[in-house]
């Protein structure tokens, strides 16, 4: 099960310590720079669309199985599968974003908490108008 | 970017042609059989919880970049990133499910359209009560 990088995040967020926990925590707009060969797979996506973006959180720790939710040590430890911690066996980030602009194989999105340079691994439409982060 | 299998789907759905397109299309209940080493990462998950399940759609075609949405040839082709087609460069399935029961490292969930034997790669809680498929 080997992932291919379909693109990369371009963001002012450079370090893990500076990133908000979720996209609604003051995350900045960002660009998704897709590999040219995948541009055709973006056909139909338009400004204003809501997307689910899957990323590979390459600075996460894959051997962590339990964490304090949101890093708050006053809260009891939980299994990582009951949290959104980036530290988990397969560090896949799931982000709900809104498309602001499209320029060829570059897509600008709002409120993305992923760090600069994070690999993009998939993009999916939000179904039925139901939202998710 | 190498994924590890954290578990496997046990489902009455055996073939791709028999699977509904989404979990709301009459998908059956299924069991998620997690590897014993990941059981601690499930701590805190309980019956009634809504989860986002990420799977590796191992019977998908990774070289497909454009499809007719939902296989309907009367609809114009779109880029796969604007559809939920399993055929895509990184065939990751995203499924919203409800936990029905937990027995050790086995979790029963409702309405899962993934096929029997599909590798499970991640589990996340639904945030803020907002639903997603």
CSV table of C-alpha atoms in Angstrom, one decimal:
chain,number,residue,atom,x,y,z
A,1,UNK,CA,0.0,0.0,0.0
A,2,UNK,CA,2.3,2.7,-1.3
A,3,UNK,CA,0.9,6.2,-1.7
A,4,UNK,CA,1.8,8.5,-4.6
A,5,UNK,CA,2.2,12.2,-4.0
A,6,UNK,CA,-0.4,14.0,-6.2
A,7,UNK,CA,0.6,17.5,-5.0
A,8,UNK,CA,1.9,19.6,-2.2
A,9,UNK,CA,0.6,22.2,0.2
A,10,UNK,CA,2.0,25.7,0.0
A,11,UNK,CA,1.3,27.5,3.2
A,12,UNK,CA,2.6,30.2,5.5
A,13,UNK,CA,2.5,27.6,8.3
A,14,UNK,CA,6.1,26.3,8.5
A,15,UNK,CA,6.3,24.5,11.9
A,16,UNK,CA,4.1,22.1,13.7
A,17,UNK,CA,4.1,24.2,16.9
A,18,UNK,CA,2.5,27.1,15.0
A,19,UNK,CA,-0.3,25.1,13.3
A,20,UNK,CA,-3.9,25.3,14.7
A,21,UNK,CA,-5.4,22.0,15.7
A,22,UNK,CA,-8.2,22.2,13.2
A,23,UNK,CA,-9.0,24.4,10.1
A,24,UNK,CA,-11.5,26.5,12.2
A,25,UNK,CA,-8.8,27.5,14.6
A,26,UNK,CA,-7.5,30.4,12.6
A,27,UNK,CA,-5.8,28.4,9.9
A,28,UNK,CA,-4.6,30.4,6.8
A,29,UNK,CA,-5.5,30.1,3.2
A,30,UNK,CA,-3.1,27.9,1.3
A,31,UNK,CA,-2.3,26.7,-2.3
A,32,UNK,CA,-2.4,23.1,-3.4
A,33,UNK,CA,0.2,22.7,-6.1
A,34,UNK,CA,-0.8,19.5,-8.0
A,35,UNK,CA,1.6,17.5,-10.2
A,36,UNK,CA,0.9,18.4,-13.8
A,37,UNK,CA,0.0,14.8,-14.7
A,38,UNK,CA,-2.9,14.9,-12.3
A,39,UNK,CA,-4.5,18.2,-13.6
A,40,UNK,CA,-7.1,16.3,-15.6
A,41,UNK,CA,-8.3,14.6,-12.4
A,42,UNK,CA,-9.3,18.1,-11.1
A,43,UNK,CA,-11.8,18.7,-14.0
A,44,UNK,CA,-15.2,19.9,-12.7
A,45,UNK,CA,-13.9,21.5,-9.5
A,46,UNK,CA,-14.7,25.2,-9.3
A,47,UNK,CA,-14.3,28.2,-7.0
A,48,UNK,CA,-16.8,27.9,-4.1
A,49,UNK,CA,-16.8,24.1,-4.0
A,50,UNK,CA,-16.3,22.4,-0.7
A,51,UNK,CA,-13.7,19.6,-0.8
A,52,UNK,CA,-12.3,17.0,1.5
A,53,UNK,CA,-8.6,17.1,1.2
A,54,UNK,CA,-6.4,14.1,2.3
A,55,UNK,CA,-2.8,14.8,3.2
A,56,UNK,CA,0.1,12.8,4.4
A,57,UNK,CA,1.2,14.3,7.7
A,58,UNK,CA,4.9,13.7,7.2
A,59,UNK,CA,6.0,15.3,10.4
A,60,UNK,CA,3.8,13.1,12.6
A,61,UNK,CA,4.9,10.2,14.9
A,62,UNK,CA,3.6,6.9,13.7
A,63,UNK,CA,4.4,4.9,16.8
A,64,UNK,CA,1.9,6.8,19.0
A,65,UNK,CA,-1.2,4.9,19.9
A,66,UNK,CA,-2.6,7.0,22.9
A,67,UNK,CA,-2.7,10.7,23.4
A,68,UNK,CA,-4.3,13.4,25.5
A,69,UNK,CA,-7.0,14.9,23.2
A,70,UNK,CA,-5.8,18.2,21.6
A,71,UNK,CA,-2.6,17.9,23.7
A,72,UNK,CA,-4.5,18.9,26.8
A,73,UNK,CA,-2.9,16.9,29.7
A,74,UNK,CA,-5.9,17.6,31.9
A,75,UNK,CA,-8.0,15.3,29.7
A,76,UNK,CA,-7.5,11.6,30.1
A,77,UNK,CA,-5.5,9.7,27.4
A,78,UNK,CA,-7.5,8.2,24.6
A,79,UNK,CA,-6.7,5.9,21.8
A,80,UNK,CA,-5.5,7.9,18.8
A,81,UNK,CA,-8.4,6.5,16.7
A,82,UNK,CA,-10.8,8.4,19.0
A,83,UNK,CA,-8.9,11.6,18.4
A,84,UNK,CA,-7.8,13.8,15.5
A,85,UNK,CA,-4.2,13.7,16.6
A,86,UNK,CA,-1.7,13.8,13.6
A,87,UNK,CA,0.3,11.1,15.5
A,88,UNK,CA,-1.2,7.8,14.5
A,89,UNK,CA,-0.1,4.6,12.6
A,90,UNK,CA,-1.1,6.0,9.2
A,91,UNK,CA,-0.8,9.8,9.6
A,92,UNK,CA,-3.5,10.9,7.1
A,93,UNK,CA,-4.9,14.3,7.5
A,94,UNK,CA,-8.5,15.0,6.6
A,95,UNK,CA,-9.4,18.6,6.0
A,96,UNK,CA,-12.6,20.3,4.9
A,97,UNK,CA,-11.7,23.3,2.7
A,98,UNK,CA,-13.5,25.7,0.3
A,99,UNK,CA,-12.0,26.4,-3.1
A,100,UNK,CA,-11.1,30.1,-3.5
A,101,UNK,CA,-9.4,30.0,-6.9
A,102,UNK,CA,-8.0,27.6,-9.5
A,103,UNK,CA,-5.1,28.4,-11.8
A,104,UNK,CA,-4.2,25.4,-13.9
A,105,UNK,CA,-3.0,22.7,-11.6
A,106,UNK,CA,-2.9,25.0,-8.6
A,107,UNK,CA,-5.9,25.3,-6.3
A,108,UNK,CA,-6.2,27.9,-3.6
A,109,UNK,CA,-8.3,26.8,-0.5
A,110,UNK,CA,-9.4,28.5,2.7
A,111,UNK,CA,-8.6,27.6,6.3
A,112,UNK,CA,-6.1,24.8,5.9
A,113,UNK,CA,-4.1,23.7,9.1
A,114,UNK,CA,-1.6,21.5,7.2
A,115,UNK,CA,2.0,22.6,7.1
A,116,UNK,CA,3.9,24.0,4.1
A,117,UNK,CA,5.3,21.1,2.1
A,118,UNK,CA,2.8,18.5,3.3
A,119,UNK,CA,2.1,16.0,0.5
A,120,UNK,CA,-1.5,15.9,-0.9
A,121,UNK,CA,-2.7,12.3,-1.5
A,122,UNK,CA,-6.4,12.7,-2.4
A,123,UNK,CA,-9.3,15.1,-3.0
A,124,UNK,CA,-12.9,14.3,-2.7
A,125,UNK,CA,-16.1,16.3,-3.0
A,126,UNK,CA,-18.3,16.9,0.0
A,127,UNK,CA,-21.5,14.8,-0.6
A,128,UNK,CA,-25.0,16.0,-0.1
A,129,UNK,CA,-24.0,19.3,1.3
A,130,UNK,CA,-23.1,17.7,4.6
A,131,UNK,CA,-20.0,19.2,6.1
A,132,UNK,CA,-17.0,17.5,7.7
A,133,UNK,CA,-13.6,18.2,9.0
B,1,UNK,CA,4.6,7.0,2.1
B,2,UNK,CA,3.9,3.3,3.0
B,3,UNK,CA,0.6,2.5,4.7
B,4,UNK,CA,0.3,-0.2,7.4
B,5,UNK,CA,-2.8,-2.3,7.6
B,6,UNK,CA,-4.4,-1.7,11.0
B,7,UNK,CA,-7.3,-4.1,10.4
B,8,UNK,CA,-9.6,-5.6,7.8
B,9,UNK,CA,-13.2,-5.4,6.9
B,10,UNK,CA,-15.4,-8.5,7.4
B,11,UNK,CA,-18.5,-8.0,5.2
B,12,UNK,CA,-21.1,-10.0,3.3
B,13,UNK,CA,-20.1,-7.9,0.3
B,14,UNK,CA,-17.7,-10.0,-1.7
B,15,UNK,CA,-17.5,-8.4,-5.2
B,16,UNK,CA,-17.2,-4.9,-6.5
B,17,UNK,CA,-20.3,-5.2,-8.7
B,18,UNK,CA,-22.5,-6.0,-5.7
B,19,UNK,CA,-21.4,-3.0,-3.6
B,20,UNK,CA,-23.6,0.1,-3.3
B,21,UNK,CA,-21.9,3.4,-4.3
B,22,UNK,CA,-22.2,4.9,-0.9
B,23,UNK,CA,-23.1,3.7,2.6
B,24,UNK,CA,-26.6,5.0,2.4
B,25,UNK,CA,-27.4,2.8,-0.7
B,26,UNK,CA,-28.4,-0.2,1.3
B,27,UNK,CA,-24.9,-1.2,2.6
B,28,UNK,CA,-24.8,-3.9,5.1
B,29,UNK,CA,-23.4,-3.9,8.7
B,30,UNK,CA,-19.8,-5.1,8.9
B,31,UNK,CA,-17.1,-6.0,11.4
B,32,UNK,CA,-13.8,-4.3,11.5
B,33,UNK,CA,-11.2,-6.8,12.7
B,34,UNK,CA,-8.2,-4.8,14.0
B,35,UNK,CA,-4.7,-6.1,14.5
B,36,UNK,CA,-4.3,-6.9,18.2
B,37,UNK,CA,-1.4,-4.5,18.5
B,38,UNK,CA,-3.7,-1.6,17.6
B,39,UNK,CA,-6.4,-2.4,20.2
B,40,UNK,CA,-5.2,0.3,22.6
B,41,UNK,CA,-5.6,2.9,19.9
B,42,UNK,CA,-9.4,2.2,20.0
B,43,UNK,CA,-9.7,3.2,23.6
B,44,UNK,CA,-12.6,5.6,24.2
B,45,UNK,CA,-14.7,4.5,21.2
B,46,UNK,CA,-18.1,3.2,22.3
B,47,UNK,CA,-21.3,1.8,20.8
B,48,UNK,CA,-23.3,4.7,19.3
B,49,UNK,CA,-20.3,6.7,18.2
B,50,UNK,CA,-20.1,8.0,14.7
B,51,UNK,CA,-16.7,7.4,13.0
B,52,UNK,CA,-14.9,8.2,9.8
B,53,UNK,CA,-13.3,5.0,8.6
B,54,UNK,CA,-10.5,5.2,6.0
B,55,UNK,CA,-9.9,2.1,3.9
B,56,UNK,CA,-7.5,1.1,1.1
B,57,UNK,CA,-9.7,0.1,-1.8
B,58,UNK,CA,-7.5,-2.6,-3.0
B,59,UNK,CA,-9.6,-3.6,-6.0
B,60,UNK,CA,-9.7,-0.1,-7.5
B,61,UNK,CA,-7.8,1.0,-10.6
B,62,UNK,CA,-5.2,3.6,-9.8
B,63,UNK,CA,-4.5,4.8,-13.3
B,64,UNK,CA,-8.0,6.2,-13.8
B,65,UNK,CA,-8.1,10.1,-13.8
B,66,UNK,CA,-11.6,10.7,-15.3
B,67,UNK,CA,-14.9,8.9,-14.9
B,68,UNK,CA,-18.6,9.3,-15.4
B,69,UNK,CA,-20.0,10.1,-11.9
B,70,UNK,CA,-21.5,7.1,-10.2
B,71,UNK,CA,-20.8,5.1,-13.4
B,72,UNK,CA,-23.7,6.9,-15.2
B,73,UNK,CA,-22.6,7.3,-18.8
B,74,UNK,CA,-25.3,9.9,-19.4
B,75,UNK,CA,-23.4,12.2,-17.1
B,76,UNK,CA,-20.3,14.0,-18.6
B,77,UNK,CA,-16.9,12.7,-17.5
B,78,UNK,CA,-15.3,14.5,-14.6
B,79,UNK,CA,-11.9,14.4,-12.9
B,80,UNK,CA,-11.9,11.7,-10.3
B,81,UNK,CA,-11.1,14.3,-7.6
B,82,UNK,CA,-14.5,15.7,-8.2
B,83,UNK,CA,-16.1,12.3,-7.6
B,84,UNK,CA,-16.2,9.5,-5.0
B,85,UNK,CA,-15.1,6.9,-7.5
B,86,UNK,CA,-12.9,4.2,-5.9
B,87,UNK,CA,-10.7,4.4,-9.1
B,88,UNK,CA,-8.2,7.2,-8.3
B,89,UNK,CA,-4.4,7.6,-7.9
B,90,UNK,CA,-4.6,6.8,-4.1
B,91,UNK,CA,-7.6,4.6,-3.7
B,92,UNK,CA,-8.6,5.6,-0.1
B,93,UNK,CA,-12.2,5.0,0.9
B,94,UNK,CA,-13.8,7.4,3.3
B,95,UNK,CA,-16.9,6.0,5.1
B,96,UNK,CA,-19.1,7.5,7.8
B,97,UNK,CA,-20.3,4.7,10.1
B,98,UNK,CA,-22.0,4.2,13.4
B,99,UNK,CA,-20.5,1.8,16.0
B,100,UNK,CA,-22.9,-1.0,16.8
B,101,UNK,CA,-20.8,-3.1,19.1
B,102,UNK,CA,-17.2,-3.6,20.3
B,103,UNK,CA,-15.7,-6.9,21.2
B,104,UNK,CA,-12.0,-6.5,22.1
B,105,UNK,CA,-10.3,-5.5,18.9
B,106,UNK,CA,-13.4,-6.1,16.8
B,107,UNK,CA,-15.8,-3.3,16.1
B,108,UNK,CA,-19.2,-3.8,14.4
B,109,UNK,CA,-20.4,-0.8,12.3
B,110,UNK,CA,-23.5,0.0,10.3
B,111,UNK,CA,-23.9,0.7,6.6
B,112,UNK,CA,-20.5,0.0,5.2
B,113,UNK,CA,-20.1,-0.2,1.4
B,114,UNK,CA,-16.5,-1.6,1.5
B,115,UNK,CA,-15.9,-5.1,0.3
B,116,UNK,CA,-14.9,-8.1,2.5
B,117,UNK,CA,-11.2,-8.2,3.1
B,118,UNK,CA,-10.6,-4.4,2.4
B,119,UNK,CA,-7.7,-3.2,4.5
B,120,UNK,CA,-8.5,-0.6,7.2
B,121,UNK,CA,-6.0,2.2,7.4
B,122,UNK,CA,-7.4,4.8,9.8
B,123,UNK,CA,-10.3,5.7,12.1
B,124,UNK,CA,-11.2,9.2,13.2
B,125,UNK,CA,-14.1,10.6,15.3
B,126,UNK,CA,-16.7,12.8,13.6
B,127,UNK,CA,-16.1,16.3,15.0
B,128,UNK,CA,-18.7,18.6,16.3
B,129,UNK,CA,-21.6,16.4,15.5
B,130,UNK,CA,-21.2,17.2,11.8
B,131,UNK,CA,-21.8,14.3,9.5
B,132,UNK,CA,-19.8,13.2,6.5
B,133,UNK,CA,-19.6,10.4,4.1
